[in-house]
Tab-separated table of C-alpha atoms and ligand atoms in Angstrom:
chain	number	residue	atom	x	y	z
A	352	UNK	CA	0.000	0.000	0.000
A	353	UNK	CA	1.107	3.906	-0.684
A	354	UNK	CA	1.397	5.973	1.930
A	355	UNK	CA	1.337	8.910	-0.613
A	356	UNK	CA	3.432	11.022	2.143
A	357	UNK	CA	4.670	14.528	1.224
A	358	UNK	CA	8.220	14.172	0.112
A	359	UNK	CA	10.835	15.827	2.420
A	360	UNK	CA	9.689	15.908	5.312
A	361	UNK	CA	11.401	14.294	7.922
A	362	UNK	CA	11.780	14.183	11.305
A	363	UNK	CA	15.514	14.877	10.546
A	364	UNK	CA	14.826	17.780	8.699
A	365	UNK	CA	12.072	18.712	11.320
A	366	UNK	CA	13.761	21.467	13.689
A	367	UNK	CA	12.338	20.856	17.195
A	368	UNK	CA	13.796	24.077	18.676
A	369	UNK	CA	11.266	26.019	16.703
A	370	UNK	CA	8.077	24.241	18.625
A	371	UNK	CA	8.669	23.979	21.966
A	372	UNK	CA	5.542	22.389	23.022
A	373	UNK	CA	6.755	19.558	20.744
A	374	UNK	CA	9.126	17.145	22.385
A	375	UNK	CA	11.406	15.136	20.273
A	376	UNK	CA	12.018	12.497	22.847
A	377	UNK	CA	8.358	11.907	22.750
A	378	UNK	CA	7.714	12.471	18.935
A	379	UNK	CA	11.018	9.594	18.597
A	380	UNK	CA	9.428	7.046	20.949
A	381	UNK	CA	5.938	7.510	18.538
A	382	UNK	CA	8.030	6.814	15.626
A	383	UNK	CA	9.226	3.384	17.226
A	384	UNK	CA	5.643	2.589	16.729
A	385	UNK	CA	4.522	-0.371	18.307
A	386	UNK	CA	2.227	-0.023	21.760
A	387	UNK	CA	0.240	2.829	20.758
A	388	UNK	CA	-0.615	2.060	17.502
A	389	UNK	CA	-1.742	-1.348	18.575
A	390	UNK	CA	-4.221	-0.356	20.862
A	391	UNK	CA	-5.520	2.083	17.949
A	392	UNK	CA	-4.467	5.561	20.398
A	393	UNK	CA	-5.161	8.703	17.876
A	394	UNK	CA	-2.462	11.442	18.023
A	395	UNK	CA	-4.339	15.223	17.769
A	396	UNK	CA	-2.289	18.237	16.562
A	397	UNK	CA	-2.911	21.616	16.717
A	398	UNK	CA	-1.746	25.017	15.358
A	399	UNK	CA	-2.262	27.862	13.285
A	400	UNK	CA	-1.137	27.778	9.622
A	401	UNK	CA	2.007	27.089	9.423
A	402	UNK	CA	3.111	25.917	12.706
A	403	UNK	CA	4.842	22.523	11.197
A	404	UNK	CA	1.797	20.518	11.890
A	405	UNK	CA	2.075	18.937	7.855
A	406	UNK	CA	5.811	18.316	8.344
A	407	UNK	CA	5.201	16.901	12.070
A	408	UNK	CA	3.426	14.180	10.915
A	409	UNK	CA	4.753	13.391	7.372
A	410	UNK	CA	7.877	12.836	9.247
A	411	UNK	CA	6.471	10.638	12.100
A	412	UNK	CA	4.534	8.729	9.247
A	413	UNK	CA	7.455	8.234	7.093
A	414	UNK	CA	9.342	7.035	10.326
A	415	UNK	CA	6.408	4.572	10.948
A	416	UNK	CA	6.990	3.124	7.234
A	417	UNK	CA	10.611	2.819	7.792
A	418	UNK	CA	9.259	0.746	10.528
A	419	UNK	CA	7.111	-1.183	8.999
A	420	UNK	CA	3.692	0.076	9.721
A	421	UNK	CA	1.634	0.771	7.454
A	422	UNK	CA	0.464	4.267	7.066
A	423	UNK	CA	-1.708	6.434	4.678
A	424	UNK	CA	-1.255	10.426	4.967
A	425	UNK	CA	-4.507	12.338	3.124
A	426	UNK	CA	-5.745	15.930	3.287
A	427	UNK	CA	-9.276	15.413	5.434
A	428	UNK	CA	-11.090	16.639	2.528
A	429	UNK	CA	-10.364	14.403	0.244
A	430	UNK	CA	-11.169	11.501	2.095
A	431	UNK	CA	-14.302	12.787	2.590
A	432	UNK	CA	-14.925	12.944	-1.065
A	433	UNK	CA	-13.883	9.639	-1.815
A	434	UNK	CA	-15.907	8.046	1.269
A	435	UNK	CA	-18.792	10.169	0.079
A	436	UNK	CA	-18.161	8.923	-3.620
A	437	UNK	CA	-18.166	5.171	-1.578
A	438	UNK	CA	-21.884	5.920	-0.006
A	439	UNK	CA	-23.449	7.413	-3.091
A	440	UNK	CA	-22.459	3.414	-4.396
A	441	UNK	CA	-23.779	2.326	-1.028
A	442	UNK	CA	-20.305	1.137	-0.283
A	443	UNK	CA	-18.954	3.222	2.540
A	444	UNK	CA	-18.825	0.145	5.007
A	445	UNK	CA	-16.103	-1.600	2.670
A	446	UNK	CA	-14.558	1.688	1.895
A	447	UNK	CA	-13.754	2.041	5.745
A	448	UNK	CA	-13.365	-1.154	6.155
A	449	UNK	CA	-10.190	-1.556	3.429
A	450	UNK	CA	-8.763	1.686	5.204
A	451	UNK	CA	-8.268	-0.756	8.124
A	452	UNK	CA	-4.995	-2.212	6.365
A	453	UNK	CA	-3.313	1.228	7.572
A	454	UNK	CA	-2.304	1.091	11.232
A	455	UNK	CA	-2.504	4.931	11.196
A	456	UNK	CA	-4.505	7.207	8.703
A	457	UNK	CA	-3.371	10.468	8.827
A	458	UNK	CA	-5.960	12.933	7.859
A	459	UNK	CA	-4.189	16.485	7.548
A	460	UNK	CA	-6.600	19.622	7.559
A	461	UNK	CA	-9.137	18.271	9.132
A	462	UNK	CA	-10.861	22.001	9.975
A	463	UNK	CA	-10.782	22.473	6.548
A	464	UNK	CA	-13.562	20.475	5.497
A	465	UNK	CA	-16.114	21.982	3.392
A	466	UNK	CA	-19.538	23.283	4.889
A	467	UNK	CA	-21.242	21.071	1.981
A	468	UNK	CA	-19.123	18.194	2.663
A	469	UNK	CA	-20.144	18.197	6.397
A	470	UNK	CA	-23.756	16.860	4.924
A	471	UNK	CA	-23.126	13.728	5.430
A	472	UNK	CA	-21.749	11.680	8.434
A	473	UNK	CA	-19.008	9.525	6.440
A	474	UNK	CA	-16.110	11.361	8.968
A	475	UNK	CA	-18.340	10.337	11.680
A	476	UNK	CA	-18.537	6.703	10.261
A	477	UNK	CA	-14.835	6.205	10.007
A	478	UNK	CA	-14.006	7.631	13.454
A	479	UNK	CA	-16.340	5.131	14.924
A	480	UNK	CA	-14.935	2.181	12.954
A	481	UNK	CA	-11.515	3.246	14.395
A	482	UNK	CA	-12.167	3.681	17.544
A	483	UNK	CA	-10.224	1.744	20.003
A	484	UNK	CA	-9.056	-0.005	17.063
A	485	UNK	CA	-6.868	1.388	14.269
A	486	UNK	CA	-4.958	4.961	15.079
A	487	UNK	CA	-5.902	8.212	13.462
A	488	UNK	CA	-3.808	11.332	13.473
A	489	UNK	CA	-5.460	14.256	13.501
A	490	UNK	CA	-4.102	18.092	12.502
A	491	UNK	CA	-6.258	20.924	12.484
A	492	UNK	CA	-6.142	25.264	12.854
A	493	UNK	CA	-8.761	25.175	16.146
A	494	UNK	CA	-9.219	22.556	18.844
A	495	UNK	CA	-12.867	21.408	18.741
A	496	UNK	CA	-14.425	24.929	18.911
A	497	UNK	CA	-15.032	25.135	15.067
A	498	UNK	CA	-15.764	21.566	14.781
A	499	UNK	CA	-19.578	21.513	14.682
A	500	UNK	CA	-19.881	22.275	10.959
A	501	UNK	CA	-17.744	19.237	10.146
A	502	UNK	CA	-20.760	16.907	11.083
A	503	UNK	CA	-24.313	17.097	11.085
A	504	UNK	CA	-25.948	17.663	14.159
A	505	UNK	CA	-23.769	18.696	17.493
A	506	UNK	CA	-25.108	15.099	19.226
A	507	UNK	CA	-22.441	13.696	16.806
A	508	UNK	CA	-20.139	16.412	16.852
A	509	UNK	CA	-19.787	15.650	20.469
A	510	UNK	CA	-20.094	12.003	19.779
A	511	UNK	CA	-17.072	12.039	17.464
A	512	UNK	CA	-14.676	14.112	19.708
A	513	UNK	CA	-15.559	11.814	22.754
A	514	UNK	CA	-14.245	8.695	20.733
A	515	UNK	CA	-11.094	10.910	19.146
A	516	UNK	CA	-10.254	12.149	22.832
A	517	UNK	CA	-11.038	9.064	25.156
A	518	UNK	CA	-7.369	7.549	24.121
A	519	UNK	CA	-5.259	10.215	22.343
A	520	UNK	CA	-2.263	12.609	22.701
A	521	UNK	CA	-3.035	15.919	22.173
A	522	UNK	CA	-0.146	18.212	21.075
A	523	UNK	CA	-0.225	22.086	20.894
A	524	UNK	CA	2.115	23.369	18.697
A	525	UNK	CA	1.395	27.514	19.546
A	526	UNK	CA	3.805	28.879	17.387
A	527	UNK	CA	4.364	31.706	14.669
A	528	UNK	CA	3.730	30.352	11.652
A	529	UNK	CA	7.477	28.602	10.503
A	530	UNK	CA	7.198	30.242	6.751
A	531	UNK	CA	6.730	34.049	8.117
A	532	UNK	CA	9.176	33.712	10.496
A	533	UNK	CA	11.573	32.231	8.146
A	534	UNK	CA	11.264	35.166	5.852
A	535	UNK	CA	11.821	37.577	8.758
A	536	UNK	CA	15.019	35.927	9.856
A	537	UNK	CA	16.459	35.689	6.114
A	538	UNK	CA	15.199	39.644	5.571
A	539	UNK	CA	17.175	39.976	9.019
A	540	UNK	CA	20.527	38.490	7.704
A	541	UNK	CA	20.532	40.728	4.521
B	560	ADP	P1	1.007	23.460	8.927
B	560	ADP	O1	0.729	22.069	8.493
B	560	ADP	O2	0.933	23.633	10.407
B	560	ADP	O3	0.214	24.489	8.202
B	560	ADP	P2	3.553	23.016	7.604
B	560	ADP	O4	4.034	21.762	8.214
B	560	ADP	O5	2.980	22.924	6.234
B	560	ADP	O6	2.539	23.769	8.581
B	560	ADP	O7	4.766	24.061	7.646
B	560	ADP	C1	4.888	25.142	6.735
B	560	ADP	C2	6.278	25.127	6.101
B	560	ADP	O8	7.269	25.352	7.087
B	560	ADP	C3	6.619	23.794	5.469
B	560	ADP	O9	7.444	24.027	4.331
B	560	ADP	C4	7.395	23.071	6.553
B	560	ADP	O10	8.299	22.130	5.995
B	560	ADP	C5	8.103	24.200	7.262
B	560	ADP	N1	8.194	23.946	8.704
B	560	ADP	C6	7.260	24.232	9.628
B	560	ADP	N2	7.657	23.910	10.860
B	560	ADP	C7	8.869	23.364	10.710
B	560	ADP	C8	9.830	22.836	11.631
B	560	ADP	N3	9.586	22.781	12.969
B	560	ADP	N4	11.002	22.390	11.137
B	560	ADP	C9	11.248	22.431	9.808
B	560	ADP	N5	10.396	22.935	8.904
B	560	ADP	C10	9.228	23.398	9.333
């Protein structure tokens, strides 16, 4: 299976110093894989635009394949698409269910879902399947706050962040974005 990762970015290439609510002992001992991902524990990460949430967790998933695990990284909305595309054909259940070969989904963007999309409850679907199962990690802008128009009615809004939360890491990553401040410090050398 392709893990379709975003090429380059590595946890060697990831520098640490810039999040310091990131620890790389901790991020290192994820990338050994093993416990957590067998008892299906979802990883949630969180920052504004920019913050190296994307490179965070291409790096731990390409770590995870160097491993041996079996990972597939996807921008959130086009899962949805595809799962939607799967329930129009009235197959969603064996859609999710072949996404169970990957011990960890990662579904980037996940804020960024379409109002439209939110119609149906395919994101709900698959978090259920997962749970306490098969890991999901999770990266989006807000924690939770702006997560009621990704499903469709709050009972399952509240539904699906009690299952993502009940056995999960949560990391904050509260920094600058890494692009702006990049282009300060190079302005700042010249
Ligand atoms: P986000 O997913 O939070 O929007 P990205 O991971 O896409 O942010 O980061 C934006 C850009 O900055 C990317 O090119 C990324 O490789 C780089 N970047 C961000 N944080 C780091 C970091 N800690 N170390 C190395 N590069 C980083």
């Amino acid at each position: 299976a392709e893990a379709r990762l975003p090429s380059g970015k590595t946890l060697a290439t990831c520098d640490f110093a810039a999040v310091p609510t990131l620890s790389k002992a901790h991020v290192m001992a994820l990338a050994a894989g093993t416990e957590w991902l067998e008892r299906g524990v979802n990883l949630l990460m969180f920052g504004p635009p920019g913050s190296g949430k994307s490179h965070a967790c291409a790096g731990l998933g390409q770590a995870l394949v160097e491993n041996g695990y079996r990972v597939l990284f996807t921008r959130t909305s086009e899962l949805v698409q595809r799962l939607q595309l799967a329930r129009q054909a009235m197959q969603l259940e064996q859609a999710i269910a072949k996404l169970d070969r990957f011990d960890l989904l990662i579904l980037d963007d996940f804020s960024y879902v379409a109002r439209d999309q939110a119609e149906t409850s395919v994101l709900f679907e698959l978090i259920a399947a997962r749970y306490e199962r098969k890991s999901l990690l999770i990266t989006a802008n807000q924690p939770f706050g702006e997560w009621g128009r990704l499903f469709p009615s709050p009972a399952m809004t509240v539904a699906a962040i009690d299952r993502l939360v009940h056995h999960a890491t949560i990391f904050e990553m509260n920094v600058e974005s890494y692009r702006r401040r990049s282009a300060a410090s190079r302005k700042a050398v010249k």
